[in-house]
mmCIF file of N, CA and C in Angstrom:
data_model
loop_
_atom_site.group_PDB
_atom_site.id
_atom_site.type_symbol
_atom_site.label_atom_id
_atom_site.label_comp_id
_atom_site.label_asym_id
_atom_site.label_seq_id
_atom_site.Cartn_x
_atom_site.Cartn_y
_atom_site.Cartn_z
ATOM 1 N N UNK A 1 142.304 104.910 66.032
ATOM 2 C CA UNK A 1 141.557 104.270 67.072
ATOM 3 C C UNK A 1 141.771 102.769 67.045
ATOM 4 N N UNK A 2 141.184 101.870 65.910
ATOM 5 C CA UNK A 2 141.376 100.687 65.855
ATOM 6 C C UNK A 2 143.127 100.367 65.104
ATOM 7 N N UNK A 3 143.498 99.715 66.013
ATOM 8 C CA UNK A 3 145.122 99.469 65.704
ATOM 9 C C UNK A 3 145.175 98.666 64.530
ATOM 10 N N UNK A 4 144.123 98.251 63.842
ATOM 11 C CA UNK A 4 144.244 96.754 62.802
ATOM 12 C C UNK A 4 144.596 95.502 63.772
ATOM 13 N N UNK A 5 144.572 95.483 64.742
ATOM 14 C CA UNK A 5 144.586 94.432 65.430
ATOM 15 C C UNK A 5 143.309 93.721 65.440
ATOM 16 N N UNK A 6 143.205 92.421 65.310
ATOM 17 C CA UNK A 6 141.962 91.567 65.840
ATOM 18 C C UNK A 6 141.706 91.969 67.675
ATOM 19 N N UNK A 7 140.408 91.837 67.535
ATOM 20 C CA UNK A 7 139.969 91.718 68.935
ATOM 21 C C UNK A 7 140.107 90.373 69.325
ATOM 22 N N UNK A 8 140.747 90.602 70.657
ATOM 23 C CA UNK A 8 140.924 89.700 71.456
ATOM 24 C C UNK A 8 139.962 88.712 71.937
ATOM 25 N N UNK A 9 139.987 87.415 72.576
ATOM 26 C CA UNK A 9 138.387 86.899 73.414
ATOM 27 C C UNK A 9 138.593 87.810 74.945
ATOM 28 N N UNK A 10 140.014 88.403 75.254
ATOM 29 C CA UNK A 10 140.216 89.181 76.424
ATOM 30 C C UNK A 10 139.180 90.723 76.160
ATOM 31 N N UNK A 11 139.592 91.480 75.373
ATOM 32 C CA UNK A 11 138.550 92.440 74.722
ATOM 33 C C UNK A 11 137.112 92.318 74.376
ATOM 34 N N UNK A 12 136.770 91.197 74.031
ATOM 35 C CA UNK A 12 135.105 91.366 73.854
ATOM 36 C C UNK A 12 134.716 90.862 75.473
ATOM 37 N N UNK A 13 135.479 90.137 76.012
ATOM 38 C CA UNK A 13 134.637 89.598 77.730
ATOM 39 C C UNK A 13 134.664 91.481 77.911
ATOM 40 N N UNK A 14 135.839 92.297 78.137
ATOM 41 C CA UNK A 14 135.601 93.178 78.508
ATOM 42 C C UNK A 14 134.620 94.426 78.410
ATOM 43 N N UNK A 15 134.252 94.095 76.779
ATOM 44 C CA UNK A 15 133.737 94.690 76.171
ATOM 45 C C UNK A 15 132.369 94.556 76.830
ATOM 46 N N UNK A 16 131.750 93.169 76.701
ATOM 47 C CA UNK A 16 130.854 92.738 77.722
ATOM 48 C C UNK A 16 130.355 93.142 78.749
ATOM 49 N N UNK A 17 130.911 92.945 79.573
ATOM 50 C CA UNK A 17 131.093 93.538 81.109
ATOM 51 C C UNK A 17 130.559 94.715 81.278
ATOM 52 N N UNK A 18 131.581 96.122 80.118
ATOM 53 C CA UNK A 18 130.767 97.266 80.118
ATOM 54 C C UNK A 18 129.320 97.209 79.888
ATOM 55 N N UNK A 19 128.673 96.180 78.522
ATOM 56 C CA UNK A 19 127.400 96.586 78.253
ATOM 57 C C UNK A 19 126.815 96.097 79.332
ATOM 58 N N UNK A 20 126.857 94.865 80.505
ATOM 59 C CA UNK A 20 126.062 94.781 81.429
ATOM 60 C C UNK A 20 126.244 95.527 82.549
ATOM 61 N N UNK A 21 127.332 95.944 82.509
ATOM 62 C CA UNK A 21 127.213 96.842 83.718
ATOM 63 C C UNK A 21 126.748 98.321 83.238
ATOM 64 N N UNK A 22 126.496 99.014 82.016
ATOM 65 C CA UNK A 22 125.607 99.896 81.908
ATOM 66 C C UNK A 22 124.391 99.629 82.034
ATOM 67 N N UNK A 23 123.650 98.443 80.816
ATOM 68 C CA UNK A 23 122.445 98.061 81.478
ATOM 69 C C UNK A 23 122.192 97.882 82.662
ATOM 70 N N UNK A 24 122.840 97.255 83.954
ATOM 71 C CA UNK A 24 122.166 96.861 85.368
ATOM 72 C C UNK A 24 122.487 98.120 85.812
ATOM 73 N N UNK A 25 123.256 99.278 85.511
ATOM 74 C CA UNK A 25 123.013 100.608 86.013
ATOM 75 C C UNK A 25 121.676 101.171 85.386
ATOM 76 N N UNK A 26 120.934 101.145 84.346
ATOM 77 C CA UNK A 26 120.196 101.497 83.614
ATOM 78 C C UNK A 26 118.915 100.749 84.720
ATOM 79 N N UNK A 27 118.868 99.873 84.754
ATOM 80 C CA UNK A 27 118.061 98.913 85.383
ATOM 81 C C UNK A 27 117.361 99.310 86.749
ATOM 82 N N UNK A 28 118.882 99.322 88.048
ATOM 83 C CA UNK A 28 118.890 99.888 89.083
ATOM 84 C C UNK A 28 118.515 100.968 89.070
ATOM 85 N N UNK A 29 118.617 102.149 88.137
ATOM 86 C CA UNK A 29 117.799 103.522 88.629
ATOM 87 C C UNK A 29 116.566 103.497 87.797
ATOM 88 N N UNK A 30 115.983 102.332 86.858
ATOM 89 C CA UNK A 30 114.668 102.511 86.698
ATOM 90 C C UNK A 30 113.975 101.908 87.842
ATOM 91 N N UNK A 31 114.427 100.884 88.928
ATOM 92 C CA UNK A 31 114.078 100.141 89.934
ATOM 93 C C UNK A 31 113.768 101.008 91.280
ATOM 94 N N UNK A 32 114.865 101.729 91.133
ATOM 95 C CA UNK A 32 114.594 103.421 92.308
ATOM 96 C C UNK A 32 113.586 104.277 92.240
ATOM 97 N N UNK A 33 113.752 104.224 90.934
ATOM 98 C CA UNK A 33 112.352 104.850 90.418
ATOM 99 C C UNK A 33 111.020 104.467 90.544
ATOM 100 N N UNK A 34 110.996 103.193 90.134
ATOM 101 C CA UNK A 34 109.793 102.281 91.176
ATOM 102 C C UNK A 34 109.440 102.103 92.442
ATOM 103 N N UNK A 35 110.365 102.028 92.999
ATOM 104 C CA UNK A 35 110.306 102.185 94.891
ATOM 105 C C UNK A 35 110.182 103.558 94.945
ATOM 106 N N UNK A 36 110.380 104.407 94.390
ATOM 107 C CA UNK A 36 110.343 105.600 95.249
ATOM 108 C C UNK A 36 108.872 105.928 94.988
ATOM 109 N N UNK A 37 108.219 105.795 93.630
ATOM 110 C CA UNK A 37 106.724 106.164 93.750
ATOM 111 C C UNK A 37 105.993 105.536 94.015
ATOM 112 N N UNK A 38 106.169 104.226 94.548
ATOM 113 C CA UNK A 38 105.843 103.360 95.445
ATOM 114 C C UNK A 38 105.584 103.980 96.905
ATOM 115 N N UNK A 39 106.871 104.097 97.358
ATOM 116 C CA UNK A 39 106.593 104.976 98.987
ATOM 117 C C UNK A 39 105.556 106.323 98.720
ATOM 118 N N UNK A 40 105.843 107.012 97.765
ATOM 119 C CA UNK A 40 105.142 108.323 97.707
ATOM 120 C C UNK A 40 103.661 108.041 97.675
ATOM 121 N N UNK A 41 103.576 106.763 96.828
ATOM 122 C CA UNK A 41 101.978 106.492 97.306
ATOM 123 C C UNK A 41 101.305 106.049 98.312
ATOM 124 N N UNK A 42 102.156 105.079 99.064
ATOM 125 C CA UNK A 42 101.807 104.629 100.452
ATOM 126 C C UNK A 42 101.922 106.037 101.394
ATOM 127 N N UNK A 43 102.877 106.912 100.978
ATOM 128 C CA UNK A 43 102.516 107.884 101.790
ATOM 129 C C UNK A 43 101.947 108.423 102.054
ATOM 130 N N UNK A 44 101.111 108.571 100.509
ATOM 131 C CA UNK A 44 99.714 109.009 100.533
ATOM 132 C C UNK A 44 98.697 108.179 100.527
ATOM 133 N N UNK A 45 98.862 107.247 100.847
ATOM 134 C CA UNK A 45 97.208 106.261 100.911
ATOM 135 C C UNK A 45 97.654 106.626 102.848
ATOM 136 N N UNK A 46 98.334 106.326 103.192
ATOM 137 C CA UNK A 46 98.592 106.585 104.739
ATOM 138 C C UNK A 46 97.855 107.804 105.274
ATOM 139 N N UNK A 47 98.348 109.308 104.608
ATOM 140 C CA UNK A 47 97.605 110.449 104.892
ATOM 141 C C UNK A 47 96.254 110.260 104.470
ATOM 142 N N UNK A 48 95.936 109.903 103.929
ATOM 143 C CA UNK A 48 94.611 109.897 103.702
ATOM 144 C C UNK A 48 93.959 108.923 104.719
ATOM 145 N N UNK A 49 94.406 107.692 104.802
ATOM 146 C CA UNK A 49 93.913 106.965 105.915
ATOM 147 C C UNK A 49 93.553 107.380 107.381
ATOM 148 N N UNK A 50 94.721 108.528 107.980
ATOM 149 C CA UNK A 50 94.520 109.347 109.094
ATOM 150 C C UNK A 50 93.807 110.260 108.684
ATOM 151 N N UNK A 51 93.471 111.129 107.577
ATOM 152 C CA UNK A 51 92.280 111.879 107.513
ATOM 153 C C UNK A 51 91.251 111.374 107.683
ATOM 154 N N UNK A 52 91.156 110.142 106.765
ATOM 155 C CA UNK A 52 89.663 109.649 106.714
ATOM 156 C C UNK A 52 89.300 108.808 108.509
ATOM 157 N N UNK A 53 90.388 108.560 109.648
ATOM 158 C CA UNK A 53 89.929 108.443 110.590
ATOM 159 C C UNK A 53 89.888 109.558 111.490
ATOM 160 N N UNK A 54 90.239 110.131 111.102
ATOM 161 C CA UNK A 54 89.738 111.770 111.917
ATOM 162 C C UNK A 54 89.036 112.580 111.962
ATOM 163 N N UNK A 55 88.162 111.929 110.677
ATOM 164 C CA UNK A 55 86.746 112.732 109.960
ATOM 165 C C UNK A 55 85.945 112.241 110.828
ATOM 166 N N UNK A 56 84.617 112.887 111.575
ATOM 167 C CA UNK A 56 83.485 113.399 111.895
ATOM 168 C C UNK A 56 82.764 112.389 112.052
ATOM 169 N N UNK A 57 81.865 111.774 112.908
ATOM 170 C CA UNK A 57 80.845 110.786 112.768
ATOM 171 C C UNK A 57 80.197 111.041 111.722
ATOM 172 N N UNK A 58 79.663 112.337 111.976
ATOM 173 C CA UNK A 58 78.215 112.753 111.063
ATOM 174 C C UNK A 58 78.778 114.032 110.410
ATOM 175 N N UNK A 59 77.792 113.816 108.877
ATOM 176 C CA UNK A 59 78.576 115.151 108.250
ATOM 177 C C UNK A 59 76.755 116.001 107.496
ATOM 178 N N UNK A 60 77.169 116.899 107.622
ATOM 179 C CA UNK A 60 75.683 117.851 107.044
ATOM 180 C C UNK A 60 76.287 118.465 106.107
ATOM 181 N N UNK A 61 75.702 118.286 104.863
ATOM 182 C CA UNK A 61 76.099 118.889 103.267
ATOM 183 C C UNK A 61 75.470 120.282 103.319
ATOM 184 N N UNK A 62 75.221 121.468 103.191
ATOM 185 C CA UNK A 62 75.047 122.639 102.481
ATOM 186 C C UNK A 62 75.237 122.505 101.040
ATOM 187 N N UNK A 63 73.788 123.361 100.450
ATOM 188 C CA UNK A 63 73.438 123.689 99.227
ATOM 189 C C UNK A 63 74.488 124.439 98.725
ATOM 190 N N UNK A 64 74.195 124.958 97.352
ATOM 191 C CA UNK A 64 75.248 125.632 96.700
ATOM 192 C C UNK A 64 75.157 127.107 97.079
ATOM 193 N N UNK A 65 74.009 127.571 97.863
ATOM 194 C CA UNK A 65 73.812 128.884 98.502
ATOM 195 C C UNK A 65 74.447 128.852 100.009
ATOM 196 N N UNK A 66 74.606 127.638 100.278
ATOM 197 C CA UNK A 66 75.409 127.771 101.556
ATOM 198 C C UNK A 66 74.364 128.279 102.875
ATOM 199 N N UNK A 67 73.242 128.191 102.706
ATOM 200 C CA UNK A 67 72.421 127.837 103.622
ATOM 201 C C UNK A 67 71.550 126.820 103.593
ATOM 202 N N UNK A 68 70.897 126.652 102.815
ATOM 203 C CA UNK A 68 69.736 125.311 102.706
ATOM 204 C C UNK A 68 70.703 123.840 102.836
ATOM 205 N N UNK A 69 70.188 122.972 103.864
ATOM 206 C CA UNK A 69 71.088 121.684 104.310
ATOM 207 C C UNK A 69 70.572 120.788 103.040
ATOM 208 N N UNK A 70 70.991 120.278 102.428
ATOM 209 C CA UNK A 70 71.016 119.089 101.292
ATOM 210 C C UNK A 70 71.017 117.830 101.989
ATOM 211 N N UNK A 71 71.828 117.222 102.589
ATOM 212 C CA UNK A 71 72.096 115.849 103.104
ATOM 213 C C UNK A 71 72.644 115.967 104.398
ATOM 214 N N UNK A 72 72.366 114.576 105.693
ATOM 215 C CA UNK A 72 72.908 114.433 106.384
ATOM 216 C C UNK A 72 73.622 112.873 105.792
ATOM 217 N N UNK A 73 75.033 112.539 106.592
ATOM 218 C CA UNK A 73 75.528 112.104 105.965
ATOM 219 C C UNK A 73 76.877 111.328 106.852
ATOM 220 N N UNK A 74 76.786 109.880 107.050
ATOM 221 C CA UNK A 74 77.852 108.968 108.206
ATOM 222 C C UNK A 74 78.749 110.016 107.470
ATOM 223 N N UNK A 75 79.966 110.338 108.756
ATOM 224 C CA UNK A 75 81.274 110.652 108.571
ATOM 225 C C UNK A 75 82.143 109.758 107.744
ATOM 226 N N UNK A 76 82.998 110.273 106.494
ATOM 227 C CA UNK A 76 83.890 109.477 105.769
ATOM 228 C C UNK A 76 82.546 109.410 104.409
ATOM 229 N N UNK A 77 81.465 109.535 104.150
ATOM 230 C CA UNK A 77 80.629 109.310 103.030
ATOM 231 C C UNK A 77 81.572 110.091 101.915
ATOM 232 N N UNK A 78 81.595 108.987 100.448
ATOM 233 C CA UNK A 78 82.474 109.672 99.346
ATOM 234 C C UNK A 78 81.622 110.242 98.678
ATOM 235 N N UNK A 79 80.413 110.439 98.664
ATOM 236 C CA UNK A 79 79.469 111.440 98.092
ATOM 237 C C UNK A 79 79.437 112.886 98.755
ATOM 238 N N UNK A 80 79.786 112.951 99.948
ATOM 239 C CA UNK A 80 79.801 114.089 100.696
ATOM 240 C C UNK A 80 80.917 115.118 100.318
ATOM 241 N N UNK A 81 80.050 116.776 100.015
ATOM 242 C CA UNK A 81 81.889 117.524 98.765
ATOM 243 C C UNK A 81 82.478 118.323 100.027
ATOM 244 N N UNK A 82 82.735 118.931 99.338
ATOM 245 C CA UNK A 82 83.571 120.284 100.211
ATOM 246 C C UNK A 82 82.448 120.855 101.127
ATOM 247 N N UNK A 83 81.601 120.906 100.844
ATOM 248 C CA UNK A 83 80.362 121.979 101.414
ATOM 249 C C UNK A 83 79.360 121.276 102.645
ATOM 250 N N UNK A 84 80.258 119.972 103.149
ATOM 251 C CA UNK A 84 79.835 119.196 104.276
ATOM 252 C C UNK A 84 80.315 119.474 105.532
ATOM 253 N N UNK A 85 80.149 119.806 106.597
ATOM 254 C CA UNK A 85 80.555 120.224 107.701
ATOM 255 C C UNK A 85 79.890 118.878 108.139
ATOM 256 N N UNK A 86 81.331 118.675 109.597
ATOM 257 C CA UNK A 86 81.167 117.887 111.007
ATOM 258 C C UNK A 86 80.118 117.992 112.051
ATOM 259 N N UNK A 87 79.009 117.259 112.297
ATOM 260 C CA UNK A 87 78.351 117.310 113.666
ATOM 261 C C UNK A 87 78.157 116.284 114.128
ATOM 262 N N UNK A 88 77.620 117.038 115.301
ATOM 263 C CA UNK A 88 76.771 116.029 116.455
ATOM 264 C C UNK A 88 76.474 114.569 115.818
ATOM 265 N N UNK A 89 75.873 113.402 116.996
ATOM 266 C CA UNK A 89 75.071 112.755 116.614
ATOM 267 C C UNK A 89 73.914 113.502 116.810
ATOM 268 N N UNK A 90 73.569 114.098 117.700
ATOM 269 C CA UNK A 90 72.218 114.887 118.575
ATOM 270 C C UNK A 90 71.974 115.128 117.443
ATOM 271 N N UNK A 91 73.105 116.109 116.676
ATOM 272 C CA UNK A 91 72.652 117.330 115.413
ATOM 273 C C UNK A 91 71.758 116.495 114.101
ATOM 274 N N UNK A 92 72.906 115.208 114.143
ATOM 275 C CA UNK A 92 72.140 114.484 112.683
ATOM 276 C C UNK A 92 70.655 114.333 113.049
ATOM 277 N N UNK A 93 70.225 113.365 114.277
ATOM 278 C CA UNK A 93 69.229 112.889 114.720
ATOM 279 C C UNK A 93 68.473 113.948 114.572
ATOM 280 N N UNK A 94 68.480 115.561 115.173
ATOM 281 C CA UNK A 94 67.575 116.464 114.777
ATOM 282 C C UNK A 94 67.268 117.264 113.411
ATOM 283 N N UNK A 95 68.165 117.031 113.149
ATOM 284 C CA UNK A 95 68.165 117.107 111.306
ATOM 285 C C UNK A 95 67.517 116.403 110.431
ATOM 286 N N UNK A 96 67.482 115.240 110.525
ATOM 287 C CA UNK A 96 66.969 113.902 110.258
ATOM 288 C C UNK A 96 65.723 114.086 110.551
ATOM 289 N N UNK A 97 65.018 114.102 112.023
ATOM 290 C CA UNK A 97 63.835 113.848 112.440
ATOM 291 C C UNK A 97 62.970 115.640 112.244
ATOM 292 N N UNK A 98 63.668 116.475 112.939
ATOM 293 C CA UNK A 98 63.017 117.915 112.983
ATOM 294 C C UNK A 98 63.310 118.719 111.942
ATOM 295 N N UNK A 99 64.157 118.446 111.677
ATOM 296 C CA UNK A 99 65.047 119.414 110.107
ATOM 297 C C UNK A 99 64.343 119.135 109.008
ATOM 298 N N UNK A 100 63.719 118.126 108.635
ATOM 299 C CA UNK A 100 63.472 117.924 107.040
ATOM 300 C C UNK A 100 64.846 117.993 106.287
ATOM 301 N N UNK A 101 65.492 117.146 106.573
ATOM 302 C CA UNK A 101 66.792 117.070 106.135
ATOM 303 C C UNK A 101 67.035 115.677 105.689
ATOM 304 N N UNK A 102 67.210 115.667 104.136
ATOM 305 C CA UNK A 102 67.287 114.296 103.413
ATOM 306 C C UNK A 102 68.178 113.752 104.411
ATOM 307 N N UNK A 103 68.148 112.194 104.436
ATOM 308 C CA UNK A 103 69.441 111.488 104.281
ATOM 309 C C UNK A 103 70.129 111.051 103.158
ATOM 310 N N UNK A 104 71.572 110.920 103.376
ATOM 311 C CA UNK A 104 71.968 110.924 102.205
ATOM 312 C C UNK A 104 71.881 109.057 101.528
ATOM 313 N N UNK A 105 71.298 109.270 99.717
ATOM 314 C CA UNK A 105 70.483 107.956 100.032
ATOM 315 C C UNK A 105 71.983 106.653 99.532
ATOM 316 N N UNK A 106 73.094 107.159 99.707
ATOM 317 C CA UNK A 106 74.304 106.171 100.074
ATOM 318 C C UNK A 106 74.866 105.308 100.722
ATOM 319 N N UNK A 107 74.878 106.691 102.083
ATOM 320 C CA UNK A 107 75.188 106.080 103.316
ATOM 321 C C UNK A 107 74.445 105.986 104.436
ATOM 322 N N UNK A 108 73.095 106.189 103.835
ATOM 323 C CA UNK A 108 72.144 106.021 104.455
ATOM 324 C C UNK A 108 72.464 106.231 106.388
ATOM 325 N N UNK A 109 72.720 107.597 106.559
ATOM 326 C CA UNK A 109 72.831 107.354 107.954
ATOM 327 C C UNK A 109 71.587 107.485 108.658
ATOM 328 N N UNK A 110 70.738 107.701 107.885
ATOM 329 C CA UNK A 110 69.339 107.217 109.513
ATOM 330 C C UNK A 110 69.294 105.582 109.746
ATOM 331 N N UNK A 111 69.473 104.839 108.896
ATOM 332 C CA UNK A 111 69.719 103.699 109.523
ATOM 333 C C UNK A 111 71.034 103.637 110.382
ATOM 334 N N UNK A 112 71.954 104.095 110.157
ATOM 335 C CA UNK A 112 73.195 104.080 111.278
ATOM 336 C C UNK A 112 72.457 104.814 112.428
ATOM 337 N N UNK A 113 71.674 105.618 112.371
ATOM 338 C CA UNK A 113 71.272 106.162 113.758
ATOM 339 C C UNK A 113 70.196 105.660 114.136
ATOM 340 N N UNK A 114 69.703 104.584 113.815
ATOM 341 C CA UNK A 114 68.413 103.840 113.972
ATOM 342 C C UNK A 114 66.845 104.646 114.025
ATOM 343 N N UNK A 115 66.923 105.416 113.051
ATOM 344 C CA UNK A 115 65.774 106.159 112.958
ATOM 345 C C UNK A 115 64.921 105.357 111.684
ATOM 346 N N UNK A 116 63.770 104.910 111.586
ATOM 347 C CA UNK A 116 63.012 104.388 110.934
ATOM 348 C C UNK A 116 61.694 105.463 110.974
ATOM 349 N N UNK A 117 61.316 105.491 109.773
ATOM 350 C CA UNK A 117 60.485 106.535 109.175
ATOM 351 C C UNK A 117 58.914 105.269 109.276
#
């Protein structure tokens, strides 16, 4: 392999060269790697952004029996789980006022619906 020859200053520049051009290859696909889960997250803060504007004014929580109403609740509330369904304003307001139906004490939507107790 090695001829007993001295290395050249022509051979180590070259030599060189390789190690930076492996490192800035090394570099460049850890950098791809950064942009790309970069976009994947904006992609997903994006979807979520159109969900969360497509969600519901008003949301009504169900108990864990799936009948008794727990909370009414502004549309988009992060306290509100799976077990919240979309309504009315009419619906909150009668929920609120005729329902005996907490508000939820977060997002407080009887003040968004200007109901004062």
């Amino acid at each position: 392999m090695n001829d007993e020859r001295p290395l050249t200053r022509l051979d180590m520049l070259r030599f060189a060269r390789r190690v930076v051009e492996h490192q800035a290859a090394r570099q460049l696909a850890l950098m791809d790697r950064w942009i790309a889960d970069e976009e994947r997250r904006e992609a997903e803060r994006q979807r979520r952004l159109t969900v969360r504007q497509a969600a519901p004014d008003w949301l009504i929580e169900r108990g864990l029996n799936g009948r008794t109403t727990v909370y009414v609740h502004v549309g988009g509330c992060t306290s509100a789980g799976g077990r919240a369904k979309g309504i009315s304003r009419d619906e909150a307001v009668h929920a609120l006022t005729e329902g005996d139906v907490d508000p939820c004490p977060l997002c407080r939507p009887d003040t968004a619906l200007g109901i004062l107790e």
